[in-house]
Coordinates of C-alpha atoms and ligand atoms in Angstrom, one line a residue:
T1 CA 29.1 -19.6 -26.9
D2 CA 32.3 -17.8 -27.9
G3 CA 34.1 -18.6 -24.7
R4 CA 33.4 -15.3 -23.0
W5 CA 31.2 -17.0 -20.5
G6 CA 33.5 -20.0 -19.8
E7 CA 32.1 -23.4 -20.3
A8 CA 28.4 -22.5 -20.6
F9 CA 25.3 -24.5 -21.3
A10 CA 21.6 -23.8 -20.9
A11 CA 18.9 -26.3 -20.0
R12 CA 15.2 -26.3 -19.1
F13 CA 14.8 -26.9 -15.4
G14 CA 11.0 -27.4 -15.4
G15 CA 7.9 -25.5 -16.2
D16 CA 9.0 -22.1 -17.3
E17 CA 12.3 -22.2 -15.6
F18 CA 15.6 -22.4 -17.3
V19 CA 19.2 -22.7 -15.9
V20 CA 22.3 -21.3 -17.5
V21 CA 25.5 -22.8 -16.1
C22 CA 28.8 -20.9 -16.6
G23 CA 32.1 -22.4 -15.5
G24 CA 35.4 -20.8 -14.9
L25 CA 34.3 -17.1 -14.6
A26 CA 36.8 -14.7 -13.1
D27 CA 34.1 -12.8 -11.3
V28 CA 30.4 -11.9 -11.5
A29 CA 30.7 -9.3 -14.3
P30 CA 30.5 -11.7 -17.3
A31 CA 27.5 -13.3 -15.7
E32 CA 25.8 -9.9 -15.5
D33 CA 26.7 -9.2 -19.1
L34 CA 25.1 -12.5 -20.2
A35 CA 22.0 -11.8 -18.1
T36 CA 21.6 -8.3 -19.6
Q37 CA 21.9 -9.8 -23.1
L38 CA 19.3 -12.5 -22.3
V39 CA 16.9 -9.9 -20.9
I40 CA 17.2 -7.9 -24.1
D41 CA 17.0 -10.9 -26.5
M42 CA 14.1 -12.5 -24.8
A43 CA 12.1 -9.3 -24.9
V44 CA 12.1 -9.1 -28.7
P45 CA 8.5 -9.7 -30.0
F46 CA 8.0 -12.8 -32.1
M47 CA 5.2 -14.2 -34.3
L48 CA 3.4 -17.4 -33.6
K49 CA 0.6 -18.6 -35.8
G50 CA 0.1 -15.1 -37.2
Q51 CA -0.1 -13.5 -33.8
E52 CA 2.5 -11.3 -32.2
F53 CA 3.8 -12.3 -28.7
Q54 CA 6.3 -10.8 -26.4
S55 CA 7.9 -12.8 -23.6
G56 CA 10.3 -11.7 -20.9
V57 CA 12.7 -13.2 -18.4
S58 CA 13.5 -12.5 -14.8
I59 CA 17.0 -13.8 -13.9
G60 CA 18.6 -14.6 -10.6
I61 CA 22.4 -15.0 -10.6
S62 CA 24.3 -16.8 -7.9
I63 CA 28.1 -17.5 -8.1
S64 CA 30.4 -19.8 -6.2
T65 CA 34.1 -19.5 -5.7
E66 CA 34.4 -23.0 -4.5
P67 CA 36.1 -25.4 -6.9
V68 CA 33.3 -27.9 -6.3
P69 CA 30.2 -25.7 -5.5
G70 CA 27.3 -27.0 -3.5
V71 CA 24.9 -27.3 -6.3
H72 CA 21.9 -27.3 -4.1
D73 CA 22.8 -24.0 -2.4
L74 CA 23.8 -22.4 -5.7
M75 CA 20.4 -23.3 -7.2
R76 CA 18.5 -22.1 -4.1
N77 CA 20.3 -18.8 -4.1
A78 CA 19.7 -18.3 -7.8
D79 CA 16.0 -19.0 -7.2
T80 CA 15.9 -16.4 -4.3
A81 CA 17.6 -13.8 -6.5
M82 CA 15.1 -14.6 -9.3
Y83 CA 12.2 -14.0 -6.9
E84 CA 13.7 -10.6 -6.1
A85 CA 14.1 -9.9 -9.9
K86 CA 10.4 -10.6 -10.3
R87 CA 9.5 -8.3 -7.4
A88 CA 11.8 -5.6 -8.9
G89 CA 9.4 -5.5 -11.8
R90 CA 10.5 -8.4 -14.1
R91 CA 12.6 -8.3 -17.2
T92 CA 15.6 -7.7 -15.1
W93 CA 18.3 -9.6 -13.3
V94 CA 19.5 -9.6 -9.7
V95 CA 22.7 -11.1 -8.1
F96 CA 22.1 -13.1 -4.9
D97 CA 23.3 -11.8 -1.6
Q98 CA 22.8 -13.2 2.0
G99 CA 20.5 -10.3 3.0
M100 CA 18.1 -11.4 0.3
H101 CA 18.0 -14.9 1.9
D102 CA 17.2 -13.4 5.3
R103 CA 14.5 -11.2 3.9
L104 CA 12.9 -14.0 2.1
A105 CA 13.0 -16.2 5.2
R106 CA 11.4 -13.5 7.2
S107 CA 8.6 -12.8 4.7
M108 CA 7.9 -16.5 4.4
Q109 CA 7.7 -16.7 8.2
L110 CA 5.3 -13.7 8.3
E111 CA 3.2 -15.2 5.5
T112 CA 2.8 -18.5 7.4
A113 CA 2.0 -16.6 10.7
M114 CA -0.5 -14.5 8.9
R115 CA -2.6 -17.5 7.9
H116 CA -3.9 -17.9 11.4
A117 CA -3.8 -14.2 12.5
L118 CA -7.5 -13.5 11.8
S119 CA -8.8 -16.6 13.6
R120 CA -6.5 -15.9 16.5
D121 CA -7.7 -12.3 16.9
E122 CA -4.2 -10.9 16.3
F123 CA -5.3 -7.9 14.2
H124 CA -6.9 -4.8 15.7
L125 CA -7.6 -1.3 14.5
V126 CA -6.3 2.0 15.9
Y127 CA -8.1 5.2 15.2
Q128 CA -6.6 8.6 14.4
P129 CA -8.6 11.8 14.4
I130 CA -8.9 14.1 11.4
V131 CA -9.6 17.7 12.6
D132 CA -10.9 20.9 11.1
L133 CA -7.8 23.2 11.0
E134 CA -10.0 26.3 11.6
T135 CA -11.9 25.2 14.6
G136 CA -9.9 22.2 15.9
Q137 CA -13.2 20.2 15.8
L138 CA -13.1 16.5 15.0
A139 CA -14.1 15.9 11.4
S140 CA -13.5 12.2 10.9
V141 CA -11.3 9.3 12.0
E142 CA -9.0 7.0 10.1
A143 CA -8.8 3.3 11.0
L144 CA -5.3 1.9 10.8
L145 CA -4.5 -1.8 11.0
R146 CA -2.2 -3.3 13.6
W147 CA -0.8 -6.8 14.0
R148 CA 0.6 -8.3 17.1
H149 CA 1.8 -11.9 16.7
A150 CA 2.3 -14.0 19.8
G151 CA 5.9 -15.0 19.0
L152 CA 7.0 -12.2 16.6
G153 CA 5.6 -9.3 18.5
W154 CA 4.4 -6.2 16.7
V155 CA 4.8 -6.2 12.9
E156 CA 4.7 -2.9 11.1
P157 CA 2.0 -2.4 8.4
A158 CA 4.8 -1.4 6.0
E159 CA 6.2 -4.9 6.5
F160 CA 3.2 -7.1 6.6
L161 CA 0.9 -5.3 4.1
P162 CA 3.0 -6.1 1.0
I163 CA 3.1 -9.8 2.1
A164 CA -0.7 -9.8 2.7
E165 CA -1.2 -8.4 -0.8
E166 CA 1.1 -10.8 -2.5
S167 CA -0.3 -13.8 -0.7
G168 CA -3.9 -12.7 -1.1
H169 CA -4.5 -12.7 2.6
I170 CA -5.4 -9.0 2.3
L171 CA -8.8 -10.0 1.0
A172 CA -9.9 -11.7 4.2
I173 CA -8.1 -9.1 6.3
G174 CA -9.7 -6.2 4.4
E175 CA -13.1 -7.7 4.7
W176 CA -12.6 -8.0 8.4
V177 CA -11.5 -4.3 8.5
I178 CA -14.7 -3.1 6.8
N179 CA -16.8 -5.2 9.2
E180 CA -14.9 -4.1 12.3
V181 CA -15.0 -0.4 11.3
C182 CA -18.8 -0.4 10.7
R183 CA -19.4 -2.4 13.9
Q184 CA -17.3 0.2 15.8
W185 CA -19.1 3.1 14.2
A186 CA -22.4 1.8 15.4
A187 CA -21.0 1.0 18.8
W188 CA -19.7 4.6 19.3
Q189 CA -23.1 6.0 18.2
Q190 CA -24.8 4.0 20.9
Q191 CA -22.2 4.9 23.5
D192 CA -22.0 8.6 23.0
A193 CA -23.7 10.0 19.8
Q194 CA -22.5 13.5 20.6
H195 CA -18.8 12.8 20.7
A196 CA -18.8 9.8 18.3
P197 CA -17.1 10.5 15.0
S198 CA -19.7 11.0 12.3
S199 CA -17.6 9.3 9.7
L200 CA -14.8 6.7 9.6
S201 CA -12.1 6.2 6.9
I202 CA -10.6 2.9 5.9
N203 CA -7.7 2.1 3.6
L204 CA -8.3 -0.1 0.6
S205 CA -5.6 -2.3 -1.0
R206 CA -5.1 -2.5 -4.7
V207 CA -5.9 -6.2 -4.4
Q208 CA -9.4 -5.4 -2.9
I209 CA -9.8 -2.8 -5.7
A210 CA -9.2 -5.5 -8.2
L211 CA -12.3 -7.3 -6.9
G212 CA -14.4 -4.9 -8.8
P213 CA -18.2 -5.3 -8.5
Q214 CA -17.6 -7.9 -5.7
L215 CA -16.2 -5.1 -3.6
V216 CA -19.2 -2.9 -4.2
T217 CA -21.5 -5.8 -3.0
L218 CA -19.3 -6.3 0.0
V219 CA -19.4 -2.7 1.1
H220 CA -23.1 -2.5 0.5
D221 CA -23.8 -5.6 2.6
V222 CA -21.6 -4.5 5.5
L223 CA -23.2 -1.1 5.7
D224 CA -26.6 -2.8 5.7
R225 CA -25.5 -5.3 8.4
Y226 CA -24.6 -2.6 10.9
G227 CA -27.0 0.1 9.8
V228 CA -24.3 2.5 8.9
P229 CA -25.4 5.4 6.5
P230 CA -23.2 5.2 3.4
E231 CA -21.9 8.8 3.8
A232 CA -20.4 7.8 7.2
L233 CA -17.9 5.5 5.4
Q234 CA -14.9 6.9 3.6
L235 CA -12.7 4.6 1.5
E236 CA -9.1 5.7 0.9
I237 CA -7.2 4.7 -2.2
T238 CA -3.6 5.7 -2.7
E239 CA -2.7 7.7 -5.7
R240 CA -0.1 5.0 -6.7
D241 CA -2.8 2.3 -6.7
L242 CA -5.1 4.5 -8.7
M243 CA -2.5 5.1 -11.4
K244 CA -1.9 1.3 -11.8
D245 CA -5.0 1.0 -13.9
P246 CA -6.8 4.3 -14.0
A247 CA -9.5 3.3 -16.5
A248 CA -10.7 0.2 -14.7
I249 CA -10.5 1.8 -11.3
R250 CA -12.5 4.8 -12.4
E251 CA -15.5 2.5 -13.2
L252 CA -15.3 0.9 -9.8
L253 CA -15.0 4.3 -8.1
F254 CA -18.2 5.5 -9.7
A255 CA -20.0 2.3 -8.7
L256 CA -18.8 2.8 -5.1
A257 CA -19.7 6.5 -5.1
S258 CA -23.2 5.6 -6.3
L259 CA -23.7 3.6 -3.1
G260 CA -23.2 6.9 -1.3
V261 CA -19.9 6.1 0.4
R262 CA -17.2 8.8 0.2
L263 CA -14.0 8.3 -1.7
V264 CA -10.7 9.7 -0.6
M265 CA -7.4 9.8 -2.5
D266 CA -4.6 8.9 -0.2
D267 CA -0.9 10.0 -0.3
Y268 CA -1.5 12.5 -3.0
G269 CA 1.7 13.8 -4.5
T270 CA 3.6 10.5 -4.4
G271 CA 2.3 9.1 -7.7
T272 CA 2.2 10.4 -11.2
S273 CA -1.3 11.7 -11.6
S274 CA -1.7 15.4 -12.6
L275 CA -3.8 17.9 -10.8
G276 CA -5.9 18.3 -14.0
R277 CA -7.1 14.6 -13.7
L278 CA -8.5 14.9 -10.3
R279 CA -11.9 15.9 -11.6
D280 CA -12.1 12.7 -13.7
Y281 CA -12.8 10.8 -10.5
P282 CA -15.6 11.0 -8.0
F283 CA -13.4 11.9 -5.0
H284 CA -14.9 13.6 -2.0
A285 CA -11.5 14.4 -0.5
I286 CA -7.8 14.4 -1.3
K287 CA -5.1 13.7 1.3
I288 CA -1.9 15.6 0.7
D289 CA 1.0 13.3 1.4
R290 CA 3.1 13.8 4.6
S291 CA 6.2 14.4 2.5
F292 CA 4.7 17.8 1.4
V293 CA 3.6 18.8 4.9
T294 CA 7.0 18.0 6.4
G295 CA 8.9 20.0 3.9
M296 CA 6.4 22.9 4.0
T297 CA 7.8 25.2 6.6
R298 CA 11.3 25.2 5.1
D299 CA 11.1 24.9 1.3
R300 CA 9.5 27.6 -0.7
Q301 CA 9.0 25.4 -3.7
V302 CA 7.2 22.8 -1.6
I303 CA 5.0 25.6 -0.3
A304 CA 4.2 26.8 -3.8
V305 CA 3.2 23.3 -5.0
A306 CA 1.2 22.5 -1.9
H307 CA -0.6 25.8 -2.2
A308 CA -1.5 25.3 -5.8
T309 CA -2.7 21.7 -5.0
V310 CA -5.0 22.9 -2.2
N311 CA -6.4 25.6 -4.5
V312 CA -7.2 23.1 -7.2
I313 CA -8.7 20.6 -4.8
E314 CA -11.0 23.2 -3.2
N315 CA -11.9 24.8 -6.5
L316 CA -13.0 21.5 -7.8
G317 CA -15.4 21.2 -4.8
M318 CA -13.3 18.6 -3.1
V319 CA -12.0 18.7 0.4
S320 CA -8.2 19.0 1.2
I321 CA -6.7 17.0 4.1
A322 CA -3.1 17.4 5.2
E323 CA -1.4 14.2 6.5
G324 CA 1.3 13.9 9.1
V325 CA 0.9 17.3 10.7
E326 CA 3.4 17.5 13.5
T327 CA 4.0 21.2 14.4
R328 CA 2.1 24.4 15.0
A329 CA 4.2 26.0 12.2
E330 CA 2.8 23.5 9.8
V331 CA -0.8 24.3 10.9
A332 CA -0.2 28.0 10.4
T333 CA 1.1 27.4 6.8
L334 CA -1.7 25.1 6.0
Q335 CA -4.3 27.5 7.3
A336 CA -2.8 30.3 5.2
M337 CA -3.1 28.3 2.0
G338 CA -6.7 27.3 2.7
C339 CA -6.2 23.7 3.6
R340 CA -9.3 22.6 5.6
F341 CA -8.4 19.5 7.5
G342 CA -5.4 17.9 9.1
Q343 CA -4.3 14.6 10.6
G344 CA -1.1 14.0 12.6
Q345 CA 0.8 13.5 15.8
L346 CA 0.2 17.2 16.7
F347 CA -3.6 16.6 17.1
A348 CA -3.6 13.0 18.2
P349 CA -1.7 9.7 17.5
P350 CA -3.7 6.7 16.4
V351 CA -5.4 5.2 19.5
P352 CA -7.3 2.0 20.3
A353 CA -11.0 2.1 20.0
D354 CA -11.7 2.4 23.8
Q355 CA -9.6 5.5 24.0
L356 CA -10.9 7.4 21.1
L357 CA -13.8 9.3 22.7
A358 CA -11.6 10.5 25.5
T359 CA -8.9 11.6 22.9
V360 CA -11.5 13.4 20.9
S361 CA -12.6 15.6 23.9
R362 CA -9.0 16.4 24.5
C363 CA -8.4 17.4 20.9
L364 CA -11.3 19.8 21.0
V365 CA -10.0 21.7 24.0
S366 CA -6.6 22.5 22.6
Ligands
C2E1 P1 -1.9 6.0 5.4 O1 -3.2 5.6 5.1 O2 -1.3 7.2 4.6 O3 -1.9 6.3 7.0 C1 -1.2 7.3 7.6 C2 0.1 6.8 8.2 O4 0.8 7.9 8.8 C3 -0.2 5.9 9.4 O5 0.9 4.9 9.4 C4 -0.1 6.8 10.6 O6 0.2 6.1 11.8 C5 1.0 7.7 10.2 N1 1.0 9.0 10.9 C6 -0.1 9.6 11.4 N2 0.3 10.9 11.8 C7 1.6 11.0 11.6 C8 2.5 12.0 11.9 O7 2.2 13.1 12.5 N3 3.8 11.8 11.5 C9 4.2 10.7 10.9 N4 5.5 10.5 10.6 N5 3.4 9.7 10.7 C10 2.1 9.8 11.0 P2 0.6 3.4 9.6 O8 -0.4 3.2 10.6 O9 2.0 2.7 9.8 O10 0.1 2.9 8.2 C11 0.9 2.9 7.1 C12 0.1 2.7 5.8 O11 -0.4 1.3 5.8 C13 -1.2 3.6 5.7 O12 -0.8 4.8 5.2 C14 -2.0 2.8 4.8 O13 -1.6 3.0 3.4 C15 -1.7 1.3 5.1 N6 -2.7 0.8 6.0 C16 -3.0 1.0 7.3 N7 -4.1 0.3 7.7 C17 -4.5 -0.4 6.6 C18 -5.6 -1.3 6.3 O14 -6.5 -1.6 7.2 N8 -5.8 -1.8 5.0 C19 -4.9 -1.4 4.0 N9 -5.1 -1.9 2.8 N10 -3.8 -0.6 4.2 C20 -3.7 -0.1 5.5
MG2 MG1 -4.9 6.3 4.6
MG3 MG1 -1.6 8.6 3.5

């Protein structure tokens, strides 16, 4: 090196991991410059035996102000920061901080705890009504996953789902969800066919979607096992997940639709798909994200976008569902723009299975 980075050397640490050591830096800035340069240089495509390749690096930086640093800690911290760099989307660098260590420790703890969660019956589902905005009648119900660990207490879906996806546990958990929902559908029909929801929605993870034909077989087998008519099952896929690999997912969606199950796009408006592309997919319904519904009674622009969205959805012969409805004013605005269904705290919170039928009869009265 030219001295800008102190006394520096690079070495292979093992596998595809390399370490760059810089001594005598005044602060972290030169290390960041070096990392930026490495990310750029390593991303340059190169030829190997007539074929073009492109590689990339994710870099974790840790610095020590001690004259004799604890090498072990320094390496561990750099490793933690590198893990964050990979999560941040690769081909980037991240400087270690203590919060990162705590987050990693927590997610490792959750990942370990999750391994036994299914066998210990720690997961359960809560159910939230989806109602017809015109009549207030129950239209459907969405199943939402909950996890209560004996020692850690309640863990939020927003916290445990990404860990379940990264570790692959979501496959077993998701299979349990499909089974449990179909079992519950049949149980409600037996108990009180008149008040029982005619259809149930479940959320699919992108990891389950990546199963492809195996997922189609699974859904088919579970419907069969509990005698659930396919149109009673709705599968929700978020717009973000859909946009990750639109072509591959499209094929899967058509295969699922041909089973007769209904497909629902979740969190519409948070991703990058355009209204025009909606008709490329066999969606039965589109759920308009809570962020639109929440801004709707104040912001004219949000109203305009939501209104146009509802129009397109309904004109394409699909069903519009508003998420996160919390106030009467929101209902009035949604009705005025022709949105047909709503879900949210105003109508009912998600409740355990044994409270659903009672909740439903309350929903209908109001
Ligand atoms: P989602 O599918 O969009 O579910 C709606 C979320 O909004 C739920 O959060 C629900 O509790 C919440 N919610 C309902 N009404 C209101 C309201 O009026 N106001 C507000 N502020 N929030 C409301 P939850 O249960 O925490 O689930 C979060 C996300 O986790 C879900 O978003 C879904 O993407 C995912 N998820 C939940 N269960 C499962 C599952 O079984 N499998 C998979 N793969 N993902 C799941
Ligand atoms: Mg959903
Ligand atoms: Mg949603």
